[in-house]
Amino acid sequence: MNAIHVQLDDLLAMRLRAARLAQLAQRVAGSHAAVHASRFRGRGVDYAESRAYQPGDDIRQMDWRVTARTGRPHTKLFTEERERSVLAVLDCNPSMRFGTRVRFKSVQAARTAALLAWATALSGDRIGAIGYGPGLNAEVKPGGGVRGALRCLRAFVEWDVVTRGSKESVPLSQALQRARRLARPGTQVILLTDGFDCDEAAEPALTMLAGHCDVAAVILGDPLEHAAPPPARYALQGEGGSVLLDFAAPRTRARWPAWFEEQRGALLAMLKRRALASIVLDTSAEPEAALRALLGFDSRRAKKAG
């Protein structure tokens, strides 16, 4: 296992864990449908064919191109999608390249996204992904089966390499806008971010995305972000030189976790206002429990047992 870089072997290994997650979803839901078991707002539809207009057809579904070409009115026919889609939105900004326990937040996010990709593929649904970060404008359109999952896993590794060493951040609003263009109605959208890139424009973008998709978030964190280190003086090396932090000072110790809470607070507040599910996942934890809680498997299982 590599603690600071995303490795394909580590993501491939998540398949075994995803199988257990899929089995749990089947026991909870009572069927093989959708590992993500989310509150969908309705599935999308796919265009099937056009046929001659018949009395009673919806005028809004007129196929004007075929009508103009043939000289006779035609209407479009659609079939309901039988597969659900899941879209992982992966934060690859510089703040994700941090971790003091086991692994970086960026590696933890990729592992969680890989678990989600495998679980979705095993359920017979489609998985896609969007990566956002400096110099990155990439996406994987939702696809089914092992091939769909592998395309996402390879992308996670590639995105980690592309953004490595970059200093600038891309705001969350841009990722949400891209997700809205890619996701069809009813898509399960999972944000994987530390929330540090949340900007003012993210709120209207999130509102529009949540209007036709089921949005939830995995907020990546590190134990050192929740509590100050032991009292002492620590020398940190940055681009501007060495900085000395005195964690023996009570003010510094109190301010330390508060600063990190402020960084992710805007995103958590936005999600709460829209009653969207979220969970904080630390770098030292394993993602299975987080996904079970985020997607409601634990509560459904408890209700069934009761």
Coordinates of C-alpha atoms in Angstrom, one line a residue:
M1 CA 0.0 0.0 0.0
N2 CA 1.3 3.5 -0.9
A3 CA 0.4 6.1 1.7
I4 CA 0.9 9.2 -0.4
H5 CA 0.2 8.2 -4.0
V6 CA -2.8 6.5 -5.6
Q7 CA -1.8 3.0 -6.8
L8 CA -3.9 0.9 -9.2
D9 CA -3.2 -2.3 -7.2
D10 CA -4.7 -0.8 -4.1
L11 CA -7.8 0.2 -6.0
L12 CA -8.2 -3.2 -7.6
A13 CA -8.0 -4.8 -4.1
M14 CA -11.1 -2.9 -3.1
R15 CA -13.2 -5.3 -5.2
L16 CA -13.3 -7.9 -2.4
R17 CA -14.5 -5.3 0.1
A18 CA -17.1 -4.1 -2.4
A19 CA -18.5 -7.6 -2.7
R20 CA -19.2 -7.6 1.0
L21 CA -20.9 -4.2 0.7
A22 CA -23.0 -5.5 -2.2
Q23 CA -24.1 -8.5 -0.2
L24 CA -25.1 -6.2 2.7
A25 CA -27.1 -4.1 0.3
Q26 CA -29.0 -7.1 -1.0
R27 CA -29.9 -8.3 2.5
V28 CA -31.1 -4.8 3.5
A29 CA -33.0 -4.0 0.3
G30 CA -34.1 -7.6 -0.3
S31 CA -33.1 -7.5 -4.0
H32 CA -30.0 -7.1 -6.2
A33 CA -31.0 -3.6 -7.2
A34 CA -28.7 -0.6 -6.6
V35 CA -26.0 -1.0 -4.1
H36 CA -26.3 2.7 -3.4
A37 CA -30.0 2.3 -2.4
S38 CA -30.6 6.0 -2.5
R39 CA -33.7 8.2 -2.6
F40 CA -33.8 8.6 -6.4
R41 CA -36.0 11.4 -7.8
G42 CA -36.8 9.3 -10.9
R43 CA -34.7 7.6 -13.5
G44 CA -33.9 9.1 -16.9
V45 CA -35.1 7.9 -20.2
D46 CA -33.3 6.9 -23.4
Y47 CA -34.4 7.7 -26.9
A48 CA -35.6 4.5 -28.7
E49 CA -37.1 5.4 -32.1
S50 CA -39.4 7.7 -33.9
R51 CA -42.8 6.7 -35.4
A52 CA -45.7 8.4 -37.2
Y53 CA -47.7 10.6 -35.0
Q54 CA -50.9 9.1 -33.7
P55 CA -53.9 10.9 -32.0
G56 CA -53.2 11.3 -28.3
D57 CA -49.4 11.4 -28.6
D58 CA -47.7 14.1 -26.5
I59 CA -47.0 17.1 -28.8
R60 CA -43.9 17.9 -26.7
Q61 CA -42.3 14.7 -27.9
M62 CA -42.6 15.6 -31.6
D63 CA -39.5 14.7 -33.7
W64 CA -39.3 17.8 -35.8
R65 CA -36.3 16.6 -37.8
V66 CA -38.0 13.4 -39.0
T67 CA -41.2 15.4 -39.6
A68 CA -39.4 17.9 -41.8
R69 CA -37.6 15.2 -43.7
T70 CA -40.6 13.0 -44.4
G71 CA -43.3 15.6 -44.6
R72 CA -45.4 13.6 -42.1
P73 CA -45.6 14.3 -38.3
H74 CA -43.5 11.9 -36.2
T75 CA -43.1 11.6 -32.5
K76 CA -40.2 10.2 -30.4
L77 CA -40.5 7.1 -28.3
F78 CA -38.4 6.6 -25.2
T79 CA -37.6 3.7 -22.9
E80 CA -36.9 4.0 -19.2
E81 CA -33.4 3.4 -18.1
R82 CA -33.1 0.0 -16.4
E83 CA -29.7 0.8 -14.9
R84 CA -29.1 3.5 -12.4
S85 CA -26.0 5.6 -12.6
V86 CA -23.5 6.6 -9.9
L87 CA -21.2 9.6 -10.4
A88 CA -18.1 10.0 -8.1
V89 CA -16.8 13.6 -8.0
L90 CA -13.2 13.4 -6.8
D91 CA -11.4 16.3 -5.3
C92 CA -7.7 16.4 -6.5
N93 CA -6.8 19.8 -5.1
P94 CA -3.5 20.3 -3.2
S95 CA -5.2 20.3 0.2
M96 CA -6.1 16.7 -0.3
R97 CA -2.3 15.8 -0.3
F98 CA -2.1 15.7 3.5
G99 CA -2.3 13.0 6.1
T100 CA -0.6 12.1 9.4
R101 CA -2.3 8.8 10.0
V102 CA -1.8 5.8 7.6
R103 CA -2.4 7.7 4.3
F104 CA -3.1 11.1 2.5
K105 CA -6.6 12.3 2.2
S106 CA -6.2 12.0 -1.6
V107 CA -5.4 8.3 -1.3
Q108 CA -8.3 7.7 1.0
A109 CA -10.7 9.5 -1.3
A110 CA -9.5 7.4 -4.3
R111 CA -9.9 4.2 -2.2
T112 CA -13.4 5.2 -1.2
A113 CA -14.3 6.0 -4.8
A114 CA -12.9 2.7 -5.9
L115 CA -15.0 0.8 -3.4
L116 CA -18.1 2.7 -4.6
A117 CA -17.1 1.9 -8.3
W118 CA -16.8 -1.8 -7.6
A119 CA -20.0 -2.0 -5.5
T120 CA -21.9 -0.2 -8.3
A121 CA -20.6 -2.5 -11.0
L122 CA -21.4 -5.6 -8.9
S123 CA -24.9 -4.3 -8.5
G124 CA -25.4 -4.2 -12.3
D125 CA -25.5 -0.4 -12.4
R126 CA -23.3 2.2 -14.1
I127 CA -20.4 4.1 -12.6
G128 CA -18.8 7.3 -13.8
A129 CA -16.4 9.9 -12.3
I130 CA -15.4 13.5 -12.5
G131 CA -11.9 14.7 -11.3
Y132 CA -11.3 18.3 -10.5
G133 CA -8.1 20.0 -9.5
P134 CA -5.3 22.1 -11.0
G135 CA -4.8 21.4 -14.7
L136 CA -7.5 18.7 -14.6
N137 CA -10.7 18.8 -16.5
A138 CA -11.4 15.1 -16.8
E139 CA -14.4 12.8 -16.6
V140 CA -15.4 9.2 -17.2
K141 CA -18.9 8.8 -18.5
P142 CA -21.0 6.2 -16.6
G143 CA -20.5 2.7 -17.8
G144 CA -21.5 -0.7 -16.6
G145 CA -19.8 -3.9 -15.5
V146 CA -16.1 -4.5 -14.7
R147 CA -15.1 -2.4 -17.7
G148 CA -16.9 0.6 -16.3
A149 CA -15.3 0.2 -12.9
L150 CA -11.8 -0.2 -14.4
R151 CA -12.1 2.9 -16.4
C152 CA -12.8 4.9 -13.3
L153 CA -9.9 3.2 -11.4
R154 CA -7.4 4.0 -14.1
A155 CA -8.7 7.6 -14.1
F156 CA -8.2 8.0 -10.4
V157 CA -4.5 7.0 -10.7
E158 CA -4.0 9.3 -13.7
W159 CA -5.6 12.2 -12.0
D160 CA -3.4 11.8 -9.0
V161 CA -0.3 11.9 -11.2
V162 CA -1.5 14.9 -13.3
T163 CA -2.2 17.1 -10.2
R164 CA 0.9 16.1 -8.3
G165 CA 3.0 19.0 -7.3
S166 CA 0.4 21.7 -8.2
K167 CA -0.2 24.6 -5.9
E168 CA -3.5 26.2 -7.2
S169 CA -6.9 24.9 -6.3
V170 CA -10.1 24.6 -8.4
P171 CA -13.3 25.7 -6.7
L172 CA -16.0 23.2 -5.9
S173 CA -18.6 25.1 -7.9
Q174 CA -16.9 24.2 -11.2
A175 CA -17.0 20.5 -10.3
L176 CA -20.7 20.8 -9.4
Q177 CA -21.5 22.5 -12.7
R178 CA -19.7 19.8 -14.6
A179 CA -21.5 17.1 -12.7
R180 CA -24.9 18.7 -13.5
R181 CA -24.0 18.6 -17.3
L182 CA -22.9 14.9 -17.1
A183 CA -25.4 13.4 -14.7
R184 CA -28.8 12.3 -15.9
P185 CA -31.9 12.7 -13.7
G186 CA -31.9 10.2 -10.9
T187 CA -28.1 9.8 -10.8
Q188 CA -26.5 9.2 -7.4
V189 CA -23.8 11.8 -7.1
I190 CA -21.1 11.2 -4.4
L191 CA -18.8 14.1 -3.6
L192 CA -15.4 13.1 -2.2
T193 CA -13.7 16.2 -0.9
D194 CA -12.2 17.8 2.2
G195 CA -14.4 20.8 1.6
F196 CA -11.6 23.3 1.6
D197 CA -12.4 24.4 -2.0
C198 CA -16.0 25.4 -1.2
D199 CA -16.8 28.8 -2.7
E200 CA -19.8 31.1 -2.8
A201 CA -20.8 29.9 -6.3
A202 CA -21.0 26.3 -5.0
E203 CA -24.3 26.9 -3.3
P204 CA -26.5 27.7 -6.3
A205 CA -24.6 25.0 -8.3
L206 CA -25.4 22.4 -5.5
T207 CA -29.0 23.5 -5.5
M208 CA -29.4 22.9 -9.2
L209 CA -27.6 19.6 -9.1
A210 CA -29.6 18.3 -6.1
G211 CA -32.8 19.3 -8.0
H212 CA -32.6 16.3 -10.3
C213 CA -29.9 14.1 -8.7
D214 CA -29.4 12.4 -5.3
V215 CA -26.4 14.1 -3.8
A216 CA -24.3 12.9 -0.8
A217 CA -20.8 13.7 0.4
V218 CA -17.8 12.0 1.9
I219 CA -15.8 14.7 3.7
L220 CA -12.2 13.7 4.0
G221 CA -10.3 14.6 7.2
D222 CA -7.2 13.7 9.2
P223 CA -6.9 13.3 13.0
L224 CA -4.5 16.1 13.2
E225 CA -7.2 18.4 11.8
H226 CA -9.5 17.6 14.7
A227 CA -7.1 18.1 17.6
A228 CA -3.8 19.9 18.1
P229 CA -0.6 17.9 18.4
P230 CA 1.1 17.4 21.8
P231 CA 2.3 20.7 23.4
A232 CA 5.7 21.6 21.9
R233 CA 7.3 23.8 19.3
Y234 CA 7.2 22.4 15.7
A235 CA 9.2 23.7 12.8
L236 CA 7.3 23.4 9.5
Q237 CA 9.0 23.9 6.1
G238 CA 7.0 25.6 3.4
E239 CA 7.6 27.5 0.2
G240 CA 8.3 30.7 2.0
G241 CA 10.8 29.0 4.3
S242 CA 10.6 27.6 7.9
V243 CA 7.7 28.4 10.2
L244 CA 7.8 27.8 14.0
L245 CA 4.4 26.9 15.6
D246 CA 4.2 27.0 19.3
F247 CA 1.6 24.4 20.3
A248 CA 2.4 24.9 24.0
A249 CA 0.4 28.1 23.8
P250 CA -3.3 27.6 24.7
R251 CA -4.5 30.1 22.1
T252 CA -2.7 28.2 19.3
R253 CA -4.1 24.9 20.5
A254 CA -7.6 26.2 20.6
R255 CA -7.4 27.9 17.2
W256 CA -5.9 24.9 15.4
P257 CA -9.0 22.6 15.1
A258 CA -11.3 25.6 14.8
W259 CA -9.4 26.7 11.6
F260 CA -10.0 23.3 10.0
E261 CA -13.6 23.3 11.0
E262 CA -14.0 26.7 9.3
Q263 CA -12.5 25.3 6.1
R264 CA -15.1 22.5 5.8
G265 CA -17.9 24.3 7.6
A266 CA -19.3 26.1 4.5
L267 CA -19.8 22.8 2.7
L268 CA -21.3 21.0 5.7
A269 CA -23.7 23.9 6.2
M270 CA -24.8 23.8 2.6
L271 CA -25.4 20.1 2.7
K272 CA -27.4 20.4 5.9
R273 CA -29.6 23.2 4.6
R274 CA -30.6 20.9 1.7
A275 CA -31.0 17.8 3.9
L276 CA -28.2 16.1 1.9
A277 CA -26.4 13.2 3.6
S278 CA -22.7 13.6 4.5
I279 CA -20.1 11.9 6.6
V280 CA -16.6 12.7 7.7
L281 CA -14.0 10.0 6.9
D282 CA -10.5 10.2 8.4
T283 CA -7.4 9.0 6.8
S284 CA -6.9 6.4 9.4
A285 CA -10.4 4.8 9.0
E286 CA -11.6 2.2 6.5
P287 CA -14.3 3.4 4.1
E288 CA -16.8 0.5 4.3
A289 CA -18.5 1.7 7.5
A290 CA -18.6 5.3 6.1
L291 CA -20.4 4.2 2.9
R292 CA -22.8 2.0 4.9
A293 CA -23.8 5.0 7.0
L294 CA -23.8 7.5 4.2
L295 CA -26.1 5.4 2.0
G296 CA -28.4 4.3 4.8
F297 CA -27.6 0.6 5.0
D298 CA -27.0 0.7 8.8
S299 CA -30.3 2.4 9.6
R300 CA -32.3 0.2 7.2
R301 CA -30.7 -2.9 8.8
A302 CA -31.5 -1.7 12.3
K303 CA -35.1 -0.9 11.4
K304 CA -35.5 -4.3 9.8
A305 CA -34.1 -6.0 12.9
G306 CA -36.4 -4.0 15.1

